[in-house]
mmCIF file of C-alpha atoms in Angstrom:
data_model
loop_
_atom_site.group_PDB
_atom_site.id
_atom_site.type_symbol
_atom_site.label_atom_id
_atom_site.label_comp_id
_atom_site.label_asym_id
_atom_site.label_seq_id
_atom_site.Cartn_x
_atom_site.Cartn_y
_atom_site.Cartn_z
ATOM 1 C CA THR A 1 13.984 46.709 -56.678
ATOM 2 C CA ARG A 2 14.501 50.290 -56.353
ATOM 3 C CA SER A 3 17.923 49.778 -54.457
ATOM 4 C CA THR A 4 19.240 47.489 -56.829
ATOM 5 C CA GLU A 5 18.374 50.122 -59.513
ATOM 6 C CA ASN A 6 20.408 52.635 -57.914
ATOM 7 C CA SER A 7 23.453 50.258 -57.196
ATOM 8 C CA GLU A 8 23.161 49.355 -61.042
ATOM 9 C CA THR A 9 23.052 52.929 -61.907
ATOM 10 C CA LEU A 10 26.121 53.767 -59.630
ATOM 11 C CA GLY A 11 28.042 50.958 -60.985
ATOM 12 C CA VAL A 12 27.752 52.117 -64.576
ATOM 13 C CA ALA A 13 28.273 55.721 -63.987
ATOM 14 C CA ILE A 14 31.695 54.968 -61.992
ATOM 15 C CA GLY A 15 32.460 52.369 -64.752
ATOM 16 C CA PHE A 16 32.103 54.455 -67.668
ATOM 17 C CA GLY A 17 33.736 57.604 -66.017
ATOM 18 C CA THR A 18 36.773 55.881 -64.629
ATOM 19 C CA ALA A 19 37.137 54.048 -68.128
ATOM 20 C CA LEU A 20 36.850 57.270 -69.833
ATOM 21 C CA ALA A 21 39.443 59.192 -67.567
ATOM 22 C CA ALA A 22 41.795 56.339 -68.136
ATOM 23 C CA THR A 23 41.438 56.365 -71.575
ATOM 24 C CA VAL A 24 41.634 60.433 -71.830
ATOM 25 C CA HIS A 25 44.903 60.052 -69.663
ATOM 26 C CA ILE A 26 46.260 57.577 -72.029
ATOM 27 C CA PHE A 27 45.436 59.197 -75.311
ATOM 28 C CA SER A 28 45.509 62.875 -74.946
ATOM 29 C CA ASP A 29 49.110 63.172 -76.265
ATOM 30 C CA ILE A 30 48.474 60.903 -79.101
ATOM 31 C CA SER A 31 44.808 62.074 -80.446
ATOM 32 C CA GLY A 32 43.819 64.341 -78.067
ATOM 33 C CA SER A 33 41.209 61.849 -76.692
ATOM 34 C CA HIS A 34 38.760 62.470 -79.406
ATOM 35 C CA PHE A 35 36.105 59.634 -78.474
ATOM 36 C CA ASN A 36 32.956 61.832 -79.020
ATOM 37 C CA PRO A 37 31.811 63.921 -82.177
ATOM 38 C CA ALA A 38 30.473 66.401 -80.021
ATOM 39 C CA VAL A 39 33.955 66.997 -78.204
ATOM 40 C CA SER A 40 35.565 67.247 -81.765
ATOM 41 C CA LEU A 41 32.693 69.577 -83.110
ATOM 42 C CA ALA A 42 33.460 71.851 -80.413
ATOM 43 C CA MET A 43 37.143 71.818 -80.590
ATOM 44 C CA PHE A 44 36.786 72.573 -84.270
ATOM 45 C CA VAL A 45 34.028 75.356 -83.399
ATOM 46 C CA VAL A 46 36.808 77.057 -80.924
ATOM 47 C CA GLN A 47 39.414 76.670 -83.692
ATOM 48 C CA ARG A 48 41.441 73.892 -82.029
ATOM 49 C CA ILE A 49 41.327 71.447 -84.839
ATOM 50 C CA SER A 50 41.026 71.695 -88.600
ATOM 51 C CA LEU A 51 37.804 70.978 -90.281
ATOM 52 C CA THR A 52 39.577 68.051 -92.055
ATOM 53 C CA ARG A 53 40.851 66.670 -88.775
ATOM 54 C CA MET A 54 37.084 66.670 -87.179
ATOM 55 C CA PHE A 55 35.794 64.949 -90.205
ATOM 56 C CA LEU A 56 38.623 62.285 -89.875
ATOM 57 C CA TYR A 57 37.923 61.695 -86.120
ATOM 58 C CA TRP A 58 34.157 61.762 -87.099
ATOM 59 C CA ALA A 59 34.849 58.941 -89.505
ATOM 60 C CA MET A 60 36.826 56.786 -86.972
ATOM 61 C CA GLN A 61 34.356 57.338 -84.150
ATOM 62 C CA VAL A 62 31.514 56.202 -86.478
ATOM 63 C CA LEU A 63 33.646 53.478 -87.214
ATOM 64 C CA GLY A 64 34.425 52.494 -83.586
ATOM 65 C CA ALA A 65 31.034 52.813 -82.914
ATOM 66 C CA LEU A 66 29.987 50.287 -85.555
ATOM 67 C CA LEU A 67 32.631 47.937 -84.815
ATOM 68 C CA ALA A 68 31.516 48.057 -80.915
ATOM 69 C CA ILE A 69 27.788 47.099 -82.029
ATOM 70 C CA ALA A 70 29.192 44.222 -84.338
ATOM 71 C CA ILE A 71 31.357 42.959 -81.370
ATOM 72 C CA LEU A 72 28.170 43.132 -79.030
ATOM 73 C CA ASP A 73 26.051 41.767 -81.230
ATOM 74 C CA ALA A 74 28.038 38.582 -82.131
ATOM 75 C CA CYS A 75 28.409 37.972 -78.425
ATOM 76 C CA ASP A 76 24.431 38.238 -78.357
ATOM 77 C CA LEU A 77 24.748 41.079 -75.722
ATOM 78 C CA LYS A 78 22.101 43.730 -76.061
ATOM 79 C CA MET A 79 24.159 46.504 -74.565
ATOM 80 C CA GLY A 80 24.248 50.143 -75.195
ATOM 81 C CA GLN A 81 20.663 50.479 -76.237
ATOM 82 C CA THR A 82 18.605 53.321 -75.259
ATOM 83 C CA HIS A 83 15.561 52.676 -72.534
ATOM 84 C CA LEU A 84 13.604 55.828 -72.226
ATOM 85 C CA THR A 85 11.679 56.426 -68.729
ATOM 86 C CA VAL A 86 10.898 59.939 -70.323
ATOM 87 C CA ASN A 87 8.735 60.864 -73.698
ATOM 88 C CA VAL A 88 11.449 60.931 -76.767
ATOM 89 C CA GLY A 89 11.236 64.945 -76.911
ATOM 90 C CA GLN A 90 12.146 64.899 -72.926
ATOM 91 C CA GLY A 91 15.234 62.197 -73.401
ATOM 92 C CA PHE A 92 16.306 64.206 -76.675
ATOM 93 C CA LEU A 93 16.596 67.429 -74.806
ATOM 94 C CA LEU A 94 18.245 65.731 -71.578
ATOM 95 C CA GLU A 95 20.781 64.323 -73.798
ATOM 96 C CA LEU A 96 21.272 67.465 -75.605
ATOM 97 C CA PHE A 97 21.739 69.417 -72.601
ATOM 98 C CA GLY A 98 23.811 66.804 -70.858
ATOM 99 C CA THR A 99 26.001 66.561 -73.970
ATOM 100 C CA LEU A 100 26.604 70.371 -74.277
ATOM 101 C CA LEU A 101 27.435 70.258 -70.396
ATOM 102 C CA TRP A 102 29.830 67.609 -70.754
ATOM 103 C CA VAL A 103 31.501 69.473 -73.933
ATOM 104 C CA TYR A 104 32.021 72.472 -71.968
ATOM 105 C CA VAL A 105 33.524 70.810 -69.081
ATOM 106 C CA VAL A 106 36.037 69.244 -71.910
ATOM 107 C CA LEU A 107 36.412 72.709 -73.472
ATOM 108 C CA ALA A 108 37.204 74.298 -69.984
ATOM 109 C CA ALA A 109 39.422 71.824 -69.041
ATOM 110 C CA THR A 110 41.549 71.837 -72.083
ATOM 111 C CA ASN A 111 41.671 75.696 -72.194
ATOM 112 C CA GLU A 112 45.295 76.937 -72.213
ATOM 113 C CA LEU A 113 44.270 80.318 -71.144
ATOM 114 C CA ARG A 114 42.953 78.802 -67.739
ATOM 115 C CA GLY A 115 46.316 77.017 -67.436
ATOM 116 C CA SER A 116 44.866 73.754 -67.993
ATOM 117 C CA VAL A 117 46.978 71.052 -69.756
ATOM 118 C CA LYS A 118 45.751 68.176 -71.558
ATOM 119 C CA SER A 119 48.483 65.773 -70.408
ATOM 120 C CA ASN A 120 48.353 66.515 -66.527
ATOM 121 C CA ILE A 121 46.092 64.616 -64.478
ATOM 122 C CA GLU A 122 43.303 67.296 -63.806
ATOM 123 C CA TYR A 123 42.256 66.940 -67.256
ATOM 124 C CA PRO A 124 41.035 63.250 -67.301
ATOM 125 C CA LEU A 125 40.003 63.629 -63.586
ATOM 126 C CA TYR A 126 37.591 66.686 -64.535
ATOM 127 C CA VAL A 127 36.267 64.715 -67.800
ATOM 128 C CA GLY A 128 35.680 61.777 -65.811
ATOM 129 C CA LEU A 129 33.961 62.934 -62.743
ATOM 130 C CA SER A 130 31.797 65.060 -64.850
ATOM 131 C CA PHE A 131 30.896 61.938 -67.060
ATOM 132 C CA ILE A 132 29.984 60.094 -63.357
ATOM 133 C CA VAL A 133 27.884 62.790 -62.410
ATOM 134 C CA LEU A 134 26.111 62.966 -65.743
ATOM 135 C CA HIS A 135 25.469 59.534 -65.928
ATOM 136 C CA LEU A 136 24.013 59.327 -62.418
ATOM 137 C CA ALA A 137 21.203 61.741 -63.448
ATOM 138 C CA LEU A 138 20.684 60.420 -66.876
ATOM 139 C CA VAL A 139 20.968 56.503 -66.577
ATOM 140 C CA PRO A 140 17.626 56.317 -65.043
ATOM 141 C CA LEU A 141 16.192 58.532 -67.622
ATOM 142 C CA THR A 142 17.569 58.105 -71.068
ATOM 143 C CA GLY A 143 20.217 55.267 -70.400
ATOM 144 C CA CYS A 144 22.668 58.145 -70.765
ATOM 145 C CA GLY A 145 24.464 58.252 -74.245
ATOM 146 C CA LEU A 146 26.396 61.464 -74.281
ATOM 147 C CA ASN A 147 27.683 60.074 -77.441
ATOM 148 C CA PRO A 148 25.347 60.573 -80.797
ATOM 149 C CA PRO A 149 26.938 57.800 -82.739
ATOM 150 C CA ARG A 150 27.215 55.327 -79.887
ATOM 151 C CA SER A 151 23.422 56.207 -78.991
ATOM 152 C CA LEU A 152 22.075 56.435 -82.323
ATOM 153 C CA LEU A 153 23.423 53.472 -84.129
ATOM 154 C CA ALA A 154 23.009 51.131 -80.916
ATOM 155 C CA ASN A 155 19.417 51.861 -81.283
ATOM 156 C CA ALA A 156 19.288 51.364 -85.100
ATOM 157 C CA PHE A 157 20.553 47.619 -85.133
#
């Protein structure tokens, strides 16, 4: 029913958003919390990380996505696959726009000129809350990836 779908979407959104906020808070001082290649690319473009570091992050992000897929597959769980309720072109544009919007929030939240500091509680809060909002909007339409390797690799296997 529609009510069940809405509550599942809410649960997924809150689960992903709070998990992301927690991991960003835990790892921001260690690695800058580069869990997403789009964020790493944006950080390179605005000259916050080097090209070498971006490629190292990308390699680890793809490796992490492959490892997660292998674990889910070994457990016979078909999670992470995209289930579109829109056509492929619309899904691509929605995911692209959602990813760009989320990356903008990350860049704004980590902008030292705005007084933002990655290690304080506001940064993970902004990142997590924006992730929740985007999941609420995109889960019913695209399954909400917001992470190119996770989306592409989960659907390739």
